[in-house]
């Protein structure tokens, strides 16, 4: 059982940076693969980034590689998404996600997850 709550979204200008946070609860949360997805108006939800609790490293969509960084807090109950060099096309609702232990991370990088947050709006003006 996992509950996820995102925060940190807002309105910024192109080229600016923004840091999203996801607060999680659950007895076995530290064993979950965590990630971020986003959904722009009129578009399907897409994978953005993921981080494994052990052995998996980090994974990024091609559209954000070199600009976004995903990380976990020391207690493993928080996950962050540092977004740099933001572009107008990054505008979307961003969702925190968690994948049950034992499931392959490719499930998340391909667009699936077991738990979802409610989302936080990120708007990048040109």
JSON list of N, CA and C in Angstrom, two decimals, residues 48-100:
[
{"chain": "A", "resi": 48, "resn": "UNK", "atom": "N", "xyz": [8.58, 9.90, -17.79]},
{"chain": "A", "resi": 48, "resn": "UNK", "atom": "CA", "xyz": [9.59, 10.95, -17.74]},
{"chain": "A", "resi": 48, "resn": "UNK", "atom": "C", "xyz": [10.90, 10.44, -17.15]},
{"chain": "A", "resi": 49, "resn": "UNK", "atom": "N", "xyz": [10.83, 9.85, -15.94]},
{"chain": "A", "resi": 49, "resn": "UNK", "atom": "CA", "xyz": [12.04, 9.41, -15.26]},
{"chain": "A", "resi": 49, "resn": "UNK", "atom": "C", "xyz": [11.70, 8.37, -14.21]},
{"chain": "A", "resi": 50, "resn": "UNK", "atom": "N", "xyz": [12.67, 7.52, -13.86]},
{"chain": "A", "resi": 50, "resn": "UNK", "atom": "CA", "xyz": [12.49, 6.51, -12.83]},
{"chain": "A", "resi": 50, "resn": "UNK", "atom": "C", "xyz": [13.80, 6.28, -12.10]},
{"chain": "A", "resi": 51, "resn": "UNK", "atom": "N", "xyz": [13.69, 5.86, -10.84]},
{"chain": "A", "resi": 51, "resn": "UNK", "atom": "CA", "xyz": [14.86, 5.51, -10.04]},
{"chain": "A", "resi": 51, "resn": "UNK", "atom": "C", "xyz": [14.53, 4.26, -9.24]},
{"chain": "A", "resi": 52, "resn": "UNK", "atom": "N", "xyz": [15.42, 3.27, -9.29]},
{"chain": "A", "resi": 52, "resn": "UNK", "atom": "CA", "xyz": [15.25, 2.03, -8.54]},
{"chain": "A", "resi": 52, "resn": "UNK", "atom": "C", "xyz": [15.83, 2.17, -7.14]},
{"chain": "A", "resi": 53, "resn": "UNK", "atom": "N", "xyz": [15.30, 1.39, -6.20]},
{"chain": "A", "resi": 53, "resn": "UNK", "atom": "CA", "xyz": [15.82, 1.47, -4.83]},
{"chain": "A", "resi": 53, "resn": "UNK", "atom": "C", "xyz": [17.17, 0.76, -4.71]},
{"chain": "A", "resi": 54, "resn": "UNK", "atom": "N", "xyz": [17.44, -0.19, -5.62]},
{"chain": "A", "resi": 54, "resn": "UNK", "atom": "CA", "xyz": [18.73, -0.86, -5.65]},
{"chain": "A", "resi": 54, "resn": "UNK", "atom": "C", "xyz": [18.95, -1.52, -7.01]},
{"chain": "A", "resi": 55, "resn": "UNK", "atom": "N", "xyz": [20.14, -1.36, -7.53]},
{"chain": "A", "resi": 55, "resn": "UNK", "atom": "CA", "xyz": [20.57, -2.08, -8.72]},
{"chain": "A", "resi": 55, "resn": "UNK", "atom": "C", "xyz": [20.07, -1.58, -10.06]},
{"chain": "A", "resi": 56, "resn": "UNK", "atom": "N", "xyz": [19.07, -0.71, -10.06]},
{"chain": "A", "resi": 56, "resn": "UNK", "atom": "CA", "xyz": [18.47, -0.29, -11.31]},
{"chain": "A", "resi": 56, "resn": "UNK", "atom": "C", "xyz": [18.99, 1.02, -11.87]},
{"chain": "A", "resi": 57, "resn": "UNK", "atom": "N", "xyz": [19.56, 1.87, -11.01]},
{"chain": "A", "resi": 57, "resn": "UNK", "atom": "CA", "xyz": [20.03, 3.16, -11.47]},
{"chain": "A", "resi": 57, "resn": "UNK", "atom": "C", "xyz": [18.88, 4.09, -11.80]},
{"chain": "A", "resi": 58, "resn": "UNK", "atom": "N", "xyz": [19.12, 4.98, -12.72]},
{"chain": "A", "resi": 58, "resn": "UNK", "atom": "CA", "xyz": [18.11, 5.94, -13.13]},
{"chain": "A", "resi": 58, "resn": "UNK", "atom": "C", "xyz": [17.82, 5.80, -14.61]},
{"chain": "A", "resi": 59, "resn": "UNK", "atom": "N", "xyz": [16.62, 6.21, -14.99]},
{"chain": "A", "resi": 59, "resn": "UNK", "atom": "CA", "xyz": [16.18, 6.08, -16.36]},
{"chain": "A", "resi": 59, "resn": "UNK", "atom": "C", "xyz": [15.42, 7.35, -16.75]},
{"chain": "A", "resi": 60, "resn": "UNK", "atom": "N", "xyz": [15.59, 7.78, -18.00]},
{"chain": "A", "resi": 60, "resn": "UNK", "atom": "CA", "xyz": [14.98, 9.01, -18.45]},
{"chain": "A", "resi": 60, "resn": "UNK", "atom": "C", "xyz": [14.42, 8.86, -19.86]},
{"chain": "A", "resi": 61, "resn": "UNK", "atom": "N", "xyz": [13.34, 9.57, -20.11]},
{"chain": "A", "resi": 61, "resn": "UNK", "atom": "CA", "xyz": [12.84, 9.68, -21.47]},
{"chain": "A", "resi": 61, "resn": "UNK", "atom": "C", "xyz": [13.82, 10.50, -22.29]},
{"chain": "A", "resi": 62, "resn": "UNK", "atom": "N", "xyz": [13.91, 10.21, -23.57]},
{"chain": "A", "resi": 62, "resn": "UNK", "atom": "CA", "xyz": [14.85, 10.92, -24.43]},
{"chain": "A", "resi": 62, "resn": "UNK", "atom": "C", "xyz": [14.59, 12.43, -24.43]},
{"chain": "A", "resi": 63, "resn": "UNK", "atom": "N", "xyz": [13.36, 12.83, -24.27]},
{"chain": "A", "resi": 63, "resn": "UNK", "atom": "CA", "xyz": [13.00, 14.23, -24.33]},
{"chain": "A", "resi": 63, "resn": "UNK", "atom": "C", "xyz": [13.52, 15.05, -23.15]},
{"chain": "A", "resi": 64, "resn": "UNK", "atom": "N", "xyz": [13.92, 14.39, -22.06]},
{"chain": "A", "resi": 64, "resn": "UNK", "atom": "CA", "xyz": [14.37, 15.11, -20.87]},
{"chain": "A", "resi": 64, "resn": "UNK", "atom": "C", "xyz": [15.80, 14.78, -20.47]},
{"chain": "A", "resi": 65, "resn": "UNK", "atom": "N", "xyz": [16.44, 13.86, -21.16]},
{"chain": "A", "resi": 65, "resn": "UNK", "atom": "CA", "xyz": [17.82, 13.49, -20.83]},
{"chain": "A", "resi": 65, "resn": "UNK", "atom": "C", "xyz": [18.74, 14.71, -20.90]},
{"chain": "A", "resi": 66, "resn": "UNK", "atom": "N", "xyz": [19.58, 14.85, -19.87]},
{"chain": "A", "resi": 66, "resn": "UNK", "atom": "CA", "xyz": [20.49, 15.97, -19.81]},
{"chain": "A", "resi": 66, "resn": "UNK", "atom": "C", "xyz": [19.91, 17.20, -19.17]},
{"chain": "A", "resi": 67, "resn": "UNK", "atom": "N", "xyz": [18.60, 17.23, -18.96]},
{"chain": "A", "resi": 67, "resn": "UNK", "atom": "CA", "xyz": [17.94, 18.39, -18.37]},
{"chain": "A", "resi": 67, "resn": "UNK", "atom": "C", "xyz": [17.28, 18.07, -17.03]},
{"chain": "A", "resi": 68, "resn": "UNK", "atom": "N", "xyz": [16.72, 16.87, -16.89]},
{"chain": "A", "resi": 68, "resn": "UNK", "atom": "CA", "xyz": [16.01, 16.47, -15.68]},
{"chain": "A", "resi": 68, "resn": "UNK", "atom": "C", "xyz": [16.84, 15.47, -14.89]},
{"chain": "A", "resi": 69, "resn": "UNK", "atom": "N", "xyz": [16.70, 15.50, -13.57]},
{"chain": "A", "resi": 69, "resn": "UNK", "atom": "CA", "xyz": [17.39, 14.56, -12.70]},
{"chain": "A", "resi": 69, "resn": "UNK", "atom": "C", "xyz": [16.43, 14.05, -11.64]},
{"chain": "A", "resi": 70, "resn": "UNK", "atom": "N", "xyz": [16.30, 12.73, -11.53]},
{"chain": "A", "resi": 70, "resn": "UNK", "atom": "CA", "xyz": [15.46, 12.14, -10.51]},
{"chain": "A", "resi": 70, "resn": "UNK", "atom": "C", "xyz": [16.34, 11.65, -9.36]},
{"chain": "A", "resi": 71, "resn": "UNK", "atom": "N", "xyz": [15.86, 11.80, -8.14]},
{"chain": "A", "resi": 71, "resn": "UNK", "atom": "CA", "xyz": [16.61, 11.37, -6.98]},
{"chain": "A", "resi": 71, "resn": "UNK", "atom": "C", "xyz": [15.67, 11.00, -5.85]},
{"chain": "A", "resi": 72, "resn": "UNK", "atom": "N", "xyz": [16.19, 10.26, -4.86]},
{"chain": "A", "resi": 72, "resn": "UNK", "atom": "CA", "xyz": [15.41, 9.86, -3.70]},
{"chain": "A", "resi": 72, "resn": "UNK", "atom": "C", "xyz": [16.00, 10.48, -2.45]},
{"chain": "A", "resi": 73, "resn": "UNK", "atom": "N", "xyz": [15.14, 10.77, -1.49]},
{"chain": "A", "resi": 73, "resn": "UNK", "atom": "CA", "xyz": [15.59, 11.28, -0.21]},
{"chain": "A", "resi": 73, "resn": "UNK", "atom": "C", "xyz": [16.30, 10.21, 0.58]},
{"chain": "A", "resi": 74, "resn": "UNK", "atom": "N", "xyz": [17.01, 10.64, 1.64]},
{"chain": "A", "resi": 74, "resn": "UNK", "atom": "CA", "xyz": [17.77, 9.69, 2.44]},
{"chain": "A", "resi": 74, "resn": "UNK", "atom": "C", "xyz": [16.90, 8.62, 3.08]},
{"chain": "A", "resi": 75, "resn": "UNK", "atom": "N", "xyz": [15.70, 9.00, 3.48]},
{"chain": "A", "resi": 75, "resn": "UNK", "atom": "CA", "xyz": [14.79, 8.06, 4.12]},
{"chain": "A", "resi": 75, "resn": "UNK", "atom": "C", "xyz": [13.97, 7.25, 3.12]},
{"chain": "A", "resi": 76, "resn": "UNK", "atom": "N", "xyz": [14.15, 7.50, 1.85]},
{"chain": "A", "resi": 76, "resn": "UNK", "atom": "CA", "xyz": [13.47, 6.78, 0.76]},
{"chain": "A", "resi": 76, "resn": "UNK", "atom": "C", "xyz": [11.97, 7.01, 0.74]},
{"chain": "A", "resi": 77, "resn": "UNK", "atom": "N", "xyz": [11.50, 7.99, 1.48]},
{"chain": "A", "resi": 77, "resn": "UNK", "atom": "CA", "xyz": [10.08, 8.30, 1.48]},
{"chain": "A", "resi": 77, "resn": "UNK", "atom": "C", "xyz": [9.76, 9.55, 0.67]},
{"chain": "A", "resi": 78, "resn": "UNK", "atom": "N", "xyz": [10.76, 10.06, -0.03]},
{"chain": "A", "resi": 78, "resn": "UNK", "atom": "CA", "xyz": [10.59, 11.23, -0.86]},
{"chain": "A", "resi": 78, "resn": "UNK", "atom": "C", "xyz": [11.36, 11.04, -2.17]},
{"chain": "A", "resi": 79, "resn": "UNK", "atom": "N", "xyz": [10.77, 11.44, -3.26]},
{"chain": "A", "resi": 79, "resn": "UNK", "atom": "CA", "xyz": [11.44, 11.41, -4.54]},
{"chain": "A", "resi": 79, "resn": "UNK", "atom": "C", "xyz": [11.34, 12.79, -5.17]},
{"chain": "A", "resi": 80, "resn": "UNK", "atom": "N", "xyz": [12.40, 13.22, -5.84]},
{"chain": "A", "resi": 80, "resn": "UNK", "atom": "CA", "xyz": [12.46, 14.54, -6.42]},
{"chain": "A", "resi": 80, "resn": "UNK", "atom": "C", "xyz": [12.68, 14.46, -7.93]},
{"chain": "A", "resi": 81, "resn": "UNK", "atom": "N", "xyz": [12.25, 15.51, -8.60]},
{"chain": "A", "resi": 81, "resn": "UNK", "atom": "CA", "xyz": [12.54, 15.67, -10.02]},
{"chain": "A", "resi": 81, "resn": "UNK", "atom": "C", "xyz": [13.06, 17.08, -10.22]},
{"chain": "A", "resi": 82, "resn": "UNK", "atom": "N", "xyz": [14.37, 17.21, -10.41]},
{"chain": "A", "resi": 82, "resn": "UNK", "atom": "CA", "xyz": [14.98, 18.49, -10.69]},
{"chain": "A", "resi": 82, "resn": "UNK", "atom": "C", "xyz": [14.91, 18.74, -12.18]},
{"chain": "A", "resi": 83, "resn": "UNK", "atom": "N", "xyz": [14.24, 19.81, -12.57]},
{"chain": "A", "resi": 83, "resn": "UNK", "atom": "CA", "xyz": [14.03, 20.12, -13.97]},
{"chain": "A", "resi": 83, "resn": "UNK", "atom": "C", "xyz": [14.77, 21.41, -14.31]},
{"chain": "A", "resi": 84, "resn": "UNK", "atom": "N", "xyz": [15.75, 21.30, -15.19]},
{"chain": "A", "resi": 84, "resn": "UNK", "atom": "CA", "xyz": [16.54, 22.45, -15.63]},
{"chain": "A", "resi": 84, "resn": "UNK", "atom": "C", "xyz": [16.29, 22.72, -17.10]},
{"chain": "A", "resi": 85, "resn": "UNK", "atom": "N", "xyz": [16.64, 23.92, -17.52]},
{"chain": "A", "resi": 85, "resn": "UNK", "atom": "CA", "xyz": [16.48, 24.32, -18.92]},
{"chain": "A", "resi": 85, "resn": "UNK", "atom": "C", "xyz": [15.09, 24.00, -19.45]},
{"chain": "A", "resi": 86, "resn": "UNK", "atom": "N", "xyz": [14.10, 24.38, -18.69]},
{"chain": "A", "resi": 86, "resn": "UNK", "atom": "CA", "xyz": [12.73, 24.05, -19.04]},
{"chain": "A", "resi": 86, "resn": "UNK", "atom": "C", "xyz": [12.31, 24.70, -20.36]},
{"chain": "A", "resi": 87, "resn": "UNK", "atom": "N", "xyz": [11.50, 23.96, -21.09]},
{"chain": "A", "resi": 87, "resn": "UNK", "atom": "CA", "xyz": [10.99, 24.40, -22.38]},
{"chain": "A", "resi": 87, "resn": "UNK", "atom": "C", "xyz": [9.47, 24.45, -22.34]},
{"chain": "A", "resi": 88, "resn": "UNK", "atom": "N", "xyz": [8.86, 25.26, -23.20]},
{"chain": "A", "resi": 88, "resn": "UNK", "atom": "CA", "xyz": [7.39, 25.30, -23.23]},
{"chain": "A", "resi": 88, "resn": "UNK", "atom": "C", "xyz": [6.77, 23.92, -23.44]},
{"chain": "A", "resi": 89, "resn": "UNK", "atom": "N", "xyz": [7.43, 23.05, -24.19]},
{"chain": "A", "resi": 89, "resn": "UNK", "atom": "CA", "xyz": [6.90, 21.72, -24.42]},
{"chain": "A", "resi": 89, "resn": "UNK", "atom": "C", "xyz": [6.95, 20.82, -23.19]},
{"chain": "A", "resi": 90, "resn": "UNK", "atom": "N", "xyz": [7.58, 21.29, -22.11]},
{"chain": "A", "resi": 90, "resn": "UNK", "atom": "CA", "xyz": [7.56, 20.56, -20.85]},
{"chain": "A", "resi": 90, "resn": "UNK", "atom": "C", "xyz": [6.28, 20.82, -20.07]},
{"chain": "A", "resi": 91, "resn": "UNK", "atom": "N", "xyz": [5.47, 21.75, -20.52]},
{"chain": "A", "resi": 91, "resn": "UNK", "atom": "CA", "xyz": [4.22, 22.07, -19.85]},
{"chain": "A", "resi": 91, "resn": "UNK", "atom": "C", "xyz": [3.32, 20.85, -19.79]},
{"chain": "A", "resi": 92, "resn": "UNK", "atom": "N", "xyz": [2.91, 20.48, -18.58]},
{"chain": "A", "resi": 92, "resn": "UNK", "atom": "CA", "xyz": [2.09, 19.29, -18.39]},
{"chain": "A", "resi": 92, "resn": "UNK", "atom": "C", "xyz": [1.74, 19.15, -16.92]},
{"chain": "A", "resi": 93, "resn": "UNK", "atom": "N", "xyz": [0.83, 18.24, -16.63]},
{"chain": "A", "resi": 93, "resn": "UNK", "atom": "CA", "xyz": [0.61, 17.81, -15.25]},
{"chain": "A", "resi": 93, "resn": "UNK", "atom": "C", "xyz": [1.60, 16.68, -14.99]},
{"chain": "A", "resi": 94, "resn": "UNK", "atom": "N", "xyz": [2.37, 16.81, -13.93]},
{"chain": "A", "resi": 94, "resn": "UNK", "atom": "CA", "xyz": [3.38, 15.82, -13.59]},
{"chain": "A", "resi": 94, "resn": "UNK", "atom": "C", "xyz": [2.89, 14.94, -12.46]},
{"chain": "A", "resi": 95, "resn": "UNK", "atom": "N", "xyz": [3.02, 13.62, -12.64]},
{"chain": "A", "resi": 95, "resn": "UNK", "atom": "CA", "xyz": [2.53, 12.64, -11.68]},
{"chain": "A", "resi": 95, "resn": "UNK", "atom": "C", "xyz": [3.67, 11.83, -11.09]},
{"chain": "A", "resi": 96, "resn": "UNK", "atom": "N", "xyz": [3.67, 11.68, -9.79]},
{"chain": "A", "resi": 96, "resn": "UNK", "atom": "CA", "xyz": [4.57, 10.76, -9.12]},
{"chain": "A", "resi": 96, "resn": "UNK", "atom": "C", "xyz": [4.00, 9.35, -9.26]},
{"chain": "A", "resi": 97, "resn": "UNK", "atom": "N", "xyz": [4.88, 8.35, -9.37]},
{"chain": "A", "resi": 97, "resn": "UNK", "atom": "CA", "xyz": [4.45, 6.98, -9.56]},
{"chain": "A", "resi": 97, "resn": "UNK", "atom": "C", "xyz": [5.33, 6.01, -8.79]},
{"chain": "A", "resi": 98, "resn": "UNK", "atom": "N", "xyz": [4.76, 4.87, -8.43]},
{"chain": "A", "resi": 98, "resn": "UNK", "atom": "CA", "xyz": [5.49, 3.83, -7.70]},
{"chain": "A", "resi": 98, "resn": "UNK", "atom": "C", "xyz": [5.18, 2.46, -8.28]},
{"chain": "A", "resi": 99, "resn": "UNK", "atom": "N", "xyz": [6.20, 1.63, -8.39]},
{"chain": "A", "resi": 99, "resn": "UNK", "atom": "CA", "xyz": [6.08, 0.29, -8.94]},
{"chain": "A", "resi": 99, "resn": "UNK", "atom": "C", "xyz": [6.35, -0.72, -7.84]},
{"chain": "A", "resi": 100, "resn": "UNK", "atom": "N", "xyz": [5.46, -1.68, -7.68]},
{"chain": "A", "resi": 100, "resn": "UNK", "atom": "CA", "xyz": [5.56, -2.69, -6.63]},
{"chain": "A", "resi": 100, "resn": "UNK", "atom": "C", "xyz": [6.87, -3.45, -6.70]}
]
